[in-house]
XYZ file of C-alpha atoms in Angstrom:
527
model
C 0.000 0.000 0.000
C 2.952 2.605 0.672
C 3.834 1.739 -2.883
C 0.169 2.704 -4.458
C 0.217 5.522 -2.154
C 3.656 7.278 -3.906
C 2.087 6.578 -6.785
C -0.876 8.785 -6.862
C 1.162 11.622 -4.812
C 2.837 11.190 -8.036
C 0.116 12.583 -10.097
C -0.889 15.078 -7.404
C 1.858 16.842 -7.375
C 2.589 16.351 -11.289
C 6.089 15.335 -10.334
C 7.829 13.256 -13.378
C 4.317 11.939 -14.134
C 5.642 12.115 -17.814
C 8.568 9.696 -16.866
C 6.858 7.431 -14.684
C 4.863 4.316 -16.503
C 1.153 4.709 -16.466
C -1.934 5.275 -18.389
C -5.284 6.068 -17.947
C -8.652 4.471 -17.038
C -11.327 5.846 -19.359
C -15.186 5.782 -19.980
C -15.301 4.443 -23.687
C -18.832 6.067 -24.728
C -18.757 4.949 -27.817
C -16.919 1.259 -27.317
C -14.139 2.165 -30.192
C -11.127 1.132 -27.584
C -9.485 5.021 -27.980
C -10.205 7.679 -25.581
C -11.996 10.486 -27.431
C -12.436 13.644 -27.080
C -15.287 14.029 -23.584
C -14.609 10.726 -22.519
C -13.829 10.892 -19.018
C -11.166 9.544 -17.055
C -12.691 6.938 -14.162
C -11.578 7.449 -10.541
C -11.202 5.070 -7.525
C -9.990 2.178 -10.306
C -7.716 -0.685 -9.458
C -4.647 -1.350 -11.232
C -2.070 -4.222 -11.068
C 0.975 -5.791 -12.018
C 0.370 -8.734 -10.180
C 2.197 -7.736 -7.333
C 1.241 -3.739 -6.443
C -2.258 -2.422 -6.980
C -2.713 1.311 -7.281
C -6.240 3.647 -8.017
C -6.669 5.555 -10.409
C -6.818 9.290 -9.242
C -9.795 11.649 -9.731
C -8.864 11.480 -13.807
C -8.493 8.140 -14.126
C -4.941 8.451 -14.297
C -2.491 5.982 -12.904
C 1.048 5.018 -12.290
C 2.140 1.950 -11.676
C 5.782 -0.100 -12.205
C 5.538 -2.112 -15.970
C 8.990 -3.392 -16.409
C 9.021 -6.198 -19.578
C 7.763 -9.317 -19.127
C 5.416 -8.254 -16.854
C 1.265 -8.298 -17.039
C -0.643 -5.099 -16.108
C -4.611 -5.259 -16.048
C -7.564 -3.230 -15.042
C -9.612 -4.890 -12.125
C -13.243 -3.990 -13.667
C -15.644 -2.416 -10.943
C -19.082 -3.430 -10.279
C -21.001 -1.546 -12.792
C -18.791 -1.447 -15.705
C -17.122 -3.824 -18.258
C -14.374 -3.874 -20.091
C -14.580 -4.725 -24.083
C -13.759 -7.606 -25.731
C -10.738 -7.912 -27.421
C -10.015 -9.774 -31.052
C -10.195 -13.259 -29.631
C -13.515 -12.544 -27.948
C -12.358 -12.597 -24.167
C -12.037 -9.721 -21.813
C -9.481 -6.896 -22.680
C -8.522 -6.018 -19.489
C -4.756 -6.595 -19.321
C -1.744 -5.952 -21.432
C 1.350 -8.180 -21.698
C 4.710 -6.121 -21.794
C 7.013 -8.038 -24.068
C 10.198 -9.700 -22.856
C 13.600 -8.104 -23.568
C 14.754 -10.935 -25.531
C 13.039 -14.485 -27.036
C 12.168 -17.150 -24.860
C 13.193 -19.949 -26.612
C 10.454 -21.765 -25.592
C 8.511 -24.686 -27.087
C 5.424 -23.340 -27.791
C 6.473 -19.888 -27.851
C 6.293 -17.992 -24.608
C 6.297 -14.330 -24.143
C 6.684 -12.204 -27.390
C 9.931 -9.903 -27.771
C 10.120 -6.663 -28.265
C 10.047 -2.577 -26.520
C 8.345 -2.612 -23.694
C 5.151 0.146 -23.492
C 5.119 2.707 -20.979
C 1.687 3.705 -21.139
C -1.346 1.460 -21.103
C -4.988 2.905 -21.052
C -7.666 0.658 -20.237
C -11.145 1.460 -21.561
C -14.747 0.562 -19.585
C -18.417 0.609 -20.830
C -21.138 1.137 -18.083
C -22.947 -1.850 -17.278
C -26.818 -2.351 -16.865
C -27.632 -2.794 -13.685
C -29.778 -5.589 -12.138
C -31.134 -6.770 -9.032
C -31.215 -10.149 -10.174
C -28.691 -12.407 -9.187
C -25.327 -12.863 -11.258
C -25.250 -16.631 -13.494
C -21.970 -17.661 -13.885
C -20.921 -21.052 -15.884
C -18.031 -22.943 -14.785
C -16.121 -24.892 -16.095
C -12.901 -27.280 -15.278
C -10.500 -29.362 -17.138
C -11.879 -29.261 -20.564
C -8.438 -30.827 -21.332
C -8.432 -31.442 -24.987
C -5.394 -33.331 -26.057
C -6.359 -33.148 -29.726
C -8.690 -31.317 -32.050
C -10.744 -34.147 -31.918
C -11.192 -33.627 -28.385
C -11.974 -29.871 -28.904
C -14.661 -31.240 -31.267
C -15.750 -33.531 -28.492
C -15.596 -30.174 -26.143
C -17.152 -28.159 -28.450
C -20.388 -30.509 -29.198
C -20.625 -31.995 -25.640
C -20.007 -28.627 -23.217
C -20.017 -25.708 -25.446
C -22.801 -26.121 -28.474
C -25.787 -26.768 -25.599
C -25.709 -23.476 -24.247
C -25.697 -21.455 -26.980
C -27.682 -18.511 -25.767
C -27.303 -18.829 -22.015
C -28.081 -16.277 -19.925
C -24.808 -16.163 -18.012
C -23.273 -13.253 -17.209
C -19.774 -14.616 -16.935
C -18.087 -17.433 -17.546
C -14.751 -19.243 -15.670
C -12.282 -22.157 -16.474
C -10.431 -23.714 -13.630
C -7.667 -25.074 -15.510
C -6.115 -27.486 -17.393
C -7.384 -25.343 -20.193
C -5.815 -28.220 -22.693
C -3.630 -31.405 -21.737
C -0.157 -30.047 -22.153
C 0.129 -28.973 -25.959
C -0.612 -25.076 -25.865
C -0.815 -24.957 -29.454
C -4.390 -25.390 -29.059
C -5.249 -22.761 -27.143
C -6.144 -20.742 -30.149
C -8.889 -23.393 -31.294
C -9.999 -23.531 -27.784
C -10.330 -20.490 -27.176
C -12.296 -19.765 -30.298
C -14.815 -22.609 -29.285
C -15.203 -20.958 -25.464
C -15.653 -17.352 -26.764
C -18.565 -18.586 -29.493
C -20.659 -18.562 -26.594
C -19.989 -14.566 -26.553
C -19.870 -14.888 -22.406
C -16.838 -12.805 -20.697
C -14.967 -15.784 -19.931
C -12.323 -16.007 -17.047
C -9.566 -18.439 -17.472
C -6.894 -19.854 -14.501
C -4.197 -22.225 -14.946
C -3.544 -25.882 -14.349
C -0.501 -27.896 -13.951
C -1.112 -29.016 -18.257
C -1.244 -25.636 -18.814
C 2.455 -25.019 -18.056
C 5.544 -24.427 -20.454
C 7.180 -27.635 -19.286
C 10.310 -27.042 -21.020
C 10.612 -23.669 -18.258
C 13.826 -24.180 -16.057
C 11.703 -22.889 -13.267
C 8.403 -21.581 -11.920
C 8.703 -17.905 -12.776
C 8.656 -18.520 -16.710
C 6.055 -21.987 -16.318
C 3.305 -19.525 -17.381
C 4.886 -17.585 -20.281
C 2.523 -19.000 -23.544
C -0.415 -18.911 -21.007
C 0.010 -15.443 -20.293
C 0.648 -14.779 -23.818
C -3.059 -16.054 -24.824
C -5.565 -15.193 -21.793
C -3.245 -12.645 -19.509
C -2.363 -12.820 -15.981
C -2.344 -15.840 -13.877
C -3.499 -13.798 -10.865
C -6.087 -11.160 -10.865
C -9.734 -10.176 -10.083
C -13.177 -8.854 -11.313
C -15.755 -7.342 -9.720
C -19.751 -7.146 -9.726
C -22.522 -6.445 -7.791
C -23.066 -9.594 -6.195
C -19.203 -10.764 -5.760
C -15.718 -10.494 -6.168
C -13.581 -12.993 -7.669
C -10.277 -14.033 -7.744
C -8.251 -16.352 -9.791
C -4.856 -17.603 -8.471
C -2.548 -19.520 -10.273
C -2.180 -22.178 -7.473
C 0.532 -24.661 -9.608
C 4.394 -24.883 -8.502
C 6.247 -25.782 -11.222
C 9.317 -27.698 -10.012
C 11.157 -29.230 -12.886
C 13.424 -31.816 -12.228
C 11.245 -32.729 -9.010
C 8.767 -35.332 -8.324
C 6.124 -34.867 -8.200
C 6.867 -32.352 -11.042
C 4.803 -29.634 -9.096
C 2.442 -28.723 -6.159
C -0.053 -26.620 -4.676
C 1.371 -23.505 -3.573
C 1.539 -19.102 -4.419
C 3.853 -17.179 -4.881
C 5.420 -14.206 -2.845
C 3.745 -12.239 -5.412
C 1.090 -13.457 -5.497
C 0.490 -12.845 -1.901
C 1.952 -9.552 -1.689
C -1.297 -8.811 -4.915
C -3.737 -10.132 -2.019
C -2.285 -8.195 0.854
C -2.865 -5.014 -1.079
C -5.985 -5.809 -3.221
C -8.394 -7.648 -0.132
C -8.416 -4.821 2.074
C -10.321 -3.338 -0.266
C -12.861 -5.828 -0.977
C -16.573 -4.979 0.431
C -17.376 -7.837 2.958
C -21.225 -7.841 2.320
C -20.344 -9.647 -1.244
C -19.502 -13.013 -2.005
C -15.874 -13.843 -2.207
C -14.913 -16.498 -5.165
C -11.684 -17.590 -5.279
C -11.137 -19.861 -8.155
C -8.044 -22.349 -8.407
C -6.674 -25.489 -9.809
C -5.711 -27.516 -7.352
C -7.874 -27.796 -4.199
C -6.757 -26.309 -1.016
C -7.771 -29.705 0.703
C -5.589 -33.275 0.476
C -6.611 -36.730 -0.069
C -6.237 -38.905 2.940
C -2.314 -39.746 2.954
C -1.454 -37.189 0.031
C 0.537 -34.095 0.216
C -0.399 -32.233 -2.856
C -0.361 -28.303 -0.848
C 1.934 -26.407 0.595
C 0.570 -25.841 4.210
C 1.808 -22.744 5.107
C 0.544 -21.276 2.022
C -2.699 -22.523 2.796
C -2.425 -20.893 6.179
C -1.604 -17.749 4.809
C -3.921 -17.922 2.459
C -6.395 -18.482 5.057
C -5.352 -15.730 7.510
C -5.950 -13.332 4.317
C -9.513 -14.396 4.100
C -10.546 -14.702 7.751
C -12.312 -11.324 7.972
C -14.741 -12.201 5.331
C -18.114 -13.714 6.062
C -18.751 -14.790 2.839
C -16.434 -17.173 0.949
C -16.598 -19.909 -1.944
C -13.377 -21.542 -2.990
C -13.965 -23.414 -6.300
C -11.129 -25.904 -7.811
C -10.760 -28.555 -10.187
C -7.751 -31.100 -11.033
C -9.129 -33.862 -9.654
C -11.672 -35.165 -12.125
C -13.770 -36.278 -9.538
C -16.604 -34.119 -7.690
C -16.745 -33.318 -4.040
C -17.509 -30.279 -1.393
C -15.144 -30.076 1.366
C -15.967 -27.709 4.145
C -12.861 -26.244 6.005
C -12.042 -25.607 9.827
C -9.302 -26.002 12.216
C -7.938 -29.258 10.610
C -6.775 -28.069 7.743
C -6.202 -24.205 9.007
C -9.061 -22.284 8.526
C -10.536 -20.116 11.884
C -13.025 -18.434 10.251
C -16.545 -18.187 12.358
C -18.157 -20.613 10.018
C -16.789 -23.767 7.874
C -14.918 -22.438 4.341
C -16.906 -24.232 1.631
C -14.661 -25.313 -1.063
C -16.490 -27.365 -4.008
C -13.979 -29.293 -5.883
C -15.828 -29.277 -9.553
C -15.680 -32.365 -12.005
C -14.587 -32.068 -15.086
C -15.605 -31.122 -18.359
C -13.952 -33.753 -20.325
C -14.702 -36.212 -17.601
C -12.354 -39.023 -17.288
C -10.138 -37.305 -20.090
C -13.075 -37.890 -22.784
C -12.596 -41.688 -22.410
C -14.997 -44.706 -22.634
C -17.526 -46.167 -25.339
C -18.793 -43.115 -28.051
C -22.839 -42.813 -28.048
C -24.722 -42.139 -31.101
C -22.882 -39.010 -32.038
C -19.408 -39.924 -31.313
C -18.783 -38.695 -28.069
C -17.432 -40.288 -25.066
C -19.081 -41.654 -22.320
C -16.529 -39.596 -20.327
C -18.007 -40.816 -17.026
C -15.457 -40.048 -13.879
C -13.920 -42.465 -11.494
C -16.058 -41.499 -8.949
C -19.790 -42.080 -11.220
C -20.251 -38.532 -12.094
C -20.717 -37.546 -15.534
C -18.401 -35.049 -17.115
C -20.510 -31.672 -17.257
C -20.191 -28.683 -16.179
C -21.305 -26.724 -13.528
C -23.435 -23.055 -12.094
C -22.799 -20.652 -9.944
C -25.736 -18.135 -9.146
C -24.636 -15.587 -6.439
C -27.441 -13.349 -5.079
C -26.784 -10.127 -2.729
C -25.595 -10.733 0.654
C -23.487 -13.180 -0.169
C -25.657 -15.955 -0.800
C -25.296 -18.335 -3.570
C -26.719 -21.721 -4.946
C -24.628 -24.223 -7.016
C -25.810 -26.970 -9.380
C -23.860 -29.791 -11.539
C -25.010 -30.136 -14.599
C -24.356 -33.465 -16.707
C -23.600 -32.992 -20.197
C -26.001 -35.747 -21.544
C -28.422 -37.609 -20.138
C -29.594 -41.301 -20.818
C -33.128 -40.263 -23.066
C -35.779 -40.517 -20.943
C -34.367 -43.180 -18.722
C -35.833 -42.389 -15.357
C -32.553 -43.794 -13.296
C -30.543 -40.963 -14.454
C -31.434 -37.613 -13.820
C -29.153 -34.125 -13.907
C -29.057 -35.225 -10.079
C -28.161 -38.878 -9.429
C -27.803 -42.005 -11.081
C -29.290 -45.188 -9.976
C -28.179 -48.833 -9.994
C -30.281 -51.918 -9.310
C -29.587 -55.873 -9.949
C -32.153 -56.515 -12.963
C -33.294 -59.068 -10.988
C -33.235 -60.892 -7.562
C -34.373 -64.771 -6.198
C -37.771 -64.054 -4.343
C -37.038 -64.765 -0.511
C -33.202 -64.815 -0.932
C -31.143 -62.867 2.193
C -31.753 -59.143 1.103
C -28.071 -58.552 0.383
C -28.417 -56.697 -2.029
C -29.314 -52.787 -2.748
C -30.213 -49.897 -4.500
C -27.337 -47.479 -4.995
C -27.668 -43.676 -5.877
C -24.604 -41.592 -7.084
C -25.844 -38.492 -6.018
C -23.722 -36.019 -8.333
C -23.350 -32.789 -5.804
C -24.154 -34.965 -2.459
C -22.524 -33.610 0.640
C -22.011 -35.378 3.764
C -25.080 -33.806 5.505
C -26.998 -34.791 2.371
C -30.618 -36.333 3.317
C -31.363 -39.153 0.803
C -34.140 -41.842 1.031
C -35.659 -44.487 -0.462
C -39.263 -45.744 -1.195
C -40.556 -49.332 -2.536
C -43.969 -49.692 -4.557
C -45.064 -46.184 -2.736
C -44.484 -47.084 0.885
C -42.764 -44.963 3.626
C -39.498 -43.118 2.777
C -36.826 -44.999 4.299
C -32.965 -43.257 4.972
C -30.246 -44.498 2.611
C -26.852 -45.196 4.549
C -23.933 -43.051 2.331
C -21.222 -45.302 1.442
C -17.450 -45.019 0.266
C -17.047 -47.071 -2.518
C -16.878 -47.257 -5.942
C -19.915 -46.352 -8.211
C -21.719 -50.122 -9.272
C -22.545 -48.583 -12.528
C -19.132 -47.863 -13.460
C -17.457 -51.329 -11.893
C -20.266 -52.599 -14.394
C -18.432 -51.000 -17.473
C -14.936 -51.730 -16.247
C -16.125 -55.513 -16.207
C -17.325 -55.006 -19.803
C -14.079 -53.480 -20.871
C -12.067 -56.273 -19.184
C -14.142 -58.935 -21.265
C -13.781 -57.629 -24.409
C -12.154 -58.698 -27.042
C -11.358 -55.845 -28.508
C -11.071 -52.032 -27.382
C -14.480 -50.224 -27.127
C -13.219 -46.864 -27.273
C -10.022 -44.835 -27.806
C -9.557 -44.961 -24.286
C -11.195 -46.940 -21.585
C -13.456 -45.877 -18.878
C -11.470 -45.236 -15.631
C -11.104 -47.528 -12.999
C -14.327 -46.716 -10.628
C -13.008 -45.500 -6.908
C -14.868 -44.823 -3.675
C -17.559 -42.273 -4.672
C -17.498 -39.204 -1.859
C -21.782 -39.142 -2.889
C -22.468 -42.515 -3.025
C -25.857 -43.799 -0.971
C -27.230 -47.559 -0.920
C -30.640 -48.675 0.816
C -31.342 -52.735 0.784
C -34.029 -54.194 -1.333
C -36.240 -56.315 0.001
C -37.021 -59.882 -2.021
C -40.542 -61.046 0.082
C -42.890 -58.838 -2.470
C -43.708 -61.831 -4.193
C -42.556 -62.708 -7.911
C -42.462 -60.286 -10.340
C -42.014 -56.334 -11.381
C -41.000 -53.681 -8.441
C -40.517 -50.261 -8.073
C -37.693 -48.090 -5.946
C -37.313 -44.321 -5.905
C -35.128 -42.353 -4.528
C -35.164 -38.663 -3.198
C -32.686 -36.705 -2.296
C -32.303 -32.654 -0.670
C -30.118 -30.655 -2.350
C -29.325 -27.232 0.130
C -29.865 -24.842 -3.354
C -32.176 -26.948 -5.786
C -34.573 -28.545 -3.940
C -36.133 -32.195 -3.265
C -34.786 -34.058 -6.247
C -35.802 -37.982 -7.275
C -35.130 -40.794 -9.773
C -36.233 -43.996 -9.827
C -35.949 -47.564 -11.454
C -36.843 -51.060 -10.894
C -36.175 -55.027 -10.241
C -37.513 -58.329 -10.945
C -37.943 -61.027 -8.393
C -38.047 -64.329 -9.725
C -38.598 -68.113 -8.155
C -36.141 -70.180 -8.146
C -35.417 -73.968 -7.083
C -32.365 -75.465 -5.156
């Protein structure tokens, strides 16, 4: 803060404010991307290089360090937006070139004379009462331009004209080749949605000798790793959360930078409390049981930053699985309530892999049973907020699988046999506190005991892979592993011979009383 301070007693006092790098933040009334003639500066603006933020002053002017190599970018303020540039995806930030060529694979940072003025233009924005609709997505994680294709029909193509007001991927934008971030990109802006993007560990220049220059060709094609956006309803901020340690195993790990932190230090202090905080991230804060895949004390840090706020969502992806995980003194968070961090599946699933449908697309289903998809994010003042999954097919108008669980049965069962067998519902955004139940042929609701193990359905199609004779896909389905949403309630075989019925409900905290149902045979049967 002493830093942003100097700089605007720079402009007050006109001292070397033509020598100092800086540039202005203007009202662009007629959305050409030059200021014009009457087009007013706009004051009280943040400014960053990733490390310092400074506002702009009362005529939108501000200075701020922009050596080369560096990023600088506008944080937008609720009620304005910045433009889109020539690839469709917010112009907020320029990329100061690097002194010399990186050398690296898929090209890094451009070369060339650095600028020393950069003016960033806003629009007003309409304003609303109604809450803010954000998609978001994680791991798309195309390895090919077949797999964009897949991407592009399966996640993208459906919600052509959503109503979202923003869109964000958590990473692993593709699987390592960054040449196709062009194509990608192209197929994520078609939706014409401001679309946020944060890096994952395939998102890296792997040929980097260290962490500093990892994200050189990502910067180069969406901006900085580490920024933020404001609206009405929240603020977010994206965080580049992936050490690159070359030469290492594991190869990297969860973790910021100094910088980083020394961007939140001087940018959440002036965050308004009474909205929503997002932080979006690759890899989750939380660990696996026996895994150490964060850096604790960064956590911690992180974590004594955010204490203050009432109001917090931490969304990350890298898993390719789905979970929530609430934080509190176990893993270093003291804030007055638990931190909810929802771990979101994937858009290309398990890596677009298992048996194509009708169209040619992957069945995609995770380890865990969730379908790849994507997910919502509807924030409302006060910092409330509802979340959904949303699977990117469903199975026609089969009744066991709806956009909230998927249900497997044995097709059929010996009447009077020991009832050991169940009903089991993958219930795609199930938390621990999640109420699910059971009912056969219309009787009472009965509670369904949540289990940890793998997903029936999908132990079903690693079975079928295993007994083929050939492949069935380019890639098989993964192996299934314990489910974190995974509920079972016993059928009963005394009915009497024939045709039954089981449904299941379950209470979801933001969409309701949900159900699905499907059913068994029970059949005689001699010794």
């Amino acid at each position: 803060m002493r830093r942003a301070m100097v700089a605007m007693l720079w402009f007050a006092c006109g001292c070397a404010a033509a020598q100092t790098p800086g540039g202005t933040v203007f009202e662009d009334g007629n959305g050409n991307g030059v200021r014009d003639a009457g087009e007013p500066g706009v004051a009280g603006v943040a400014v960053s290089n990733g490390r310092e933020v400074v506002r702009t002053d009362g005529q939108g002017r501000y200075a701020l360090p922009m050596p080369a190599g560096e990023t600088v970018f506008v944080i937008q303020p609720a009620g304005w937006t910045v433009p889109a540039g020539a690839d469709g995806l917010p112009a907020f930030w320029f990329q100061q070139p690097l002194a010399t060529a990186s050398g690296l694979r898929h090209g890094g940072l451009p070369a060339g004379a650095p600028r020393s003025r950069v003016d960033f233009p806003l629009r007003r924005a309409a304003t609303s009462d109604s809450g803010l609709d954000v998609l978001v997505f994680a791991d798309p994680q195309p390895k090919s331009r077949t797999d964009i294709d897949y991407y592009r029909r399966d996640i993208v193509e459906p919600l052509r004209g959503t109503n979202a007001a923003l869109g964000l991927t958590l990473g692993d934008i593709v699987d390592d080749d960054l040449s196709l971030y062009p194509a990608i990109k192209a197929v994520t802006a078609s939706l014409g949605v401001p679309w946020l993007h944060v890096a994952g560990n395939h998102d890296m220049d792997l040929d980097a000798e260290d962490d500093a220059d990892a994200l050189q060709t990502f910067r180069h094609q969406f901006g900085p790793d580490t920024f933020a956006r404001e609206e009405a309803q929240a603020t977010f901020v994206l965080l580049d959360d992936v050490i690159h340690q070359p030469g290492m195993k594991p190869a990297y790990v969860g973790g910021f930078r100094d910088d980083q932190f020394a961007f939140l230090e001087a940018y959440l202090p002036t965050v308004p409390k009474e909205r929503l905080l997002v932080l979006g991230m690759h890899i989750p804060l939380f660990e696996q049981a026996g895994r150490d895949t964060f850096r604790d004390a960064d956590r911690e840090r992180l974590f004594a930053l955010l204490r203050g706020f009432p109001d917090v969502l931490v969304l990350s992806a890298h898993n390719h699985t789905q979970q929530h995980w609430f934080h509190d003194a176990a893993t270093g968070w003291h804030g007055a309530q638990p931190l909810h961090e929802y771990n979101v599946g994937a858009a290309c699933g398990a890596f677009w892999s298992g048996v194509k449908d009708a169209d040619g697309i992957p069945d995609a289903t995770m380890a865990d049973g969730t379908p790849n998809g994507y997910a919502t994010l509807k924030v409302s003042r006060g910092g409330r907020y509802a979340l959904a999954w949303h699977p990117a097919r469903l199975h026609g108008d089969d009744p066991a699988f709806t956009s909230a669980m998927a249900l497997h049965a044995p097709k059929v069962l010996r009447e009077g046999a020991y009832p050991a067998w169940g009903v089991y519902a993958n219930v795609f955004m199930g938390r621990d506190d999640t109420r699910v139940e059971y009912r056969v042929e219309g009787g009472e609701w009965m509670p369904m005991r949540r289990v940890s193990q793998p997903d029936p359905r999908l132990l079903v199609e690693n079975m079928r892979d295993d007994l083929a004779d050939t492949l069935r896909g380019y890639d098989r389905s993964p192996e299934a592993k314990p489910s974190a949403h995974l509920w079972r309630g016993a059928l009963p075989t005394d009915l009497g011979a024939g045709e039954h019925f089981v449904e299941v409900r379950a209470f979801d905290p933001w969409q309701g009383e949900q159900r699905a149902s499907t059913s068994w045979r029970l059949m005689q049967a001699l010794p």
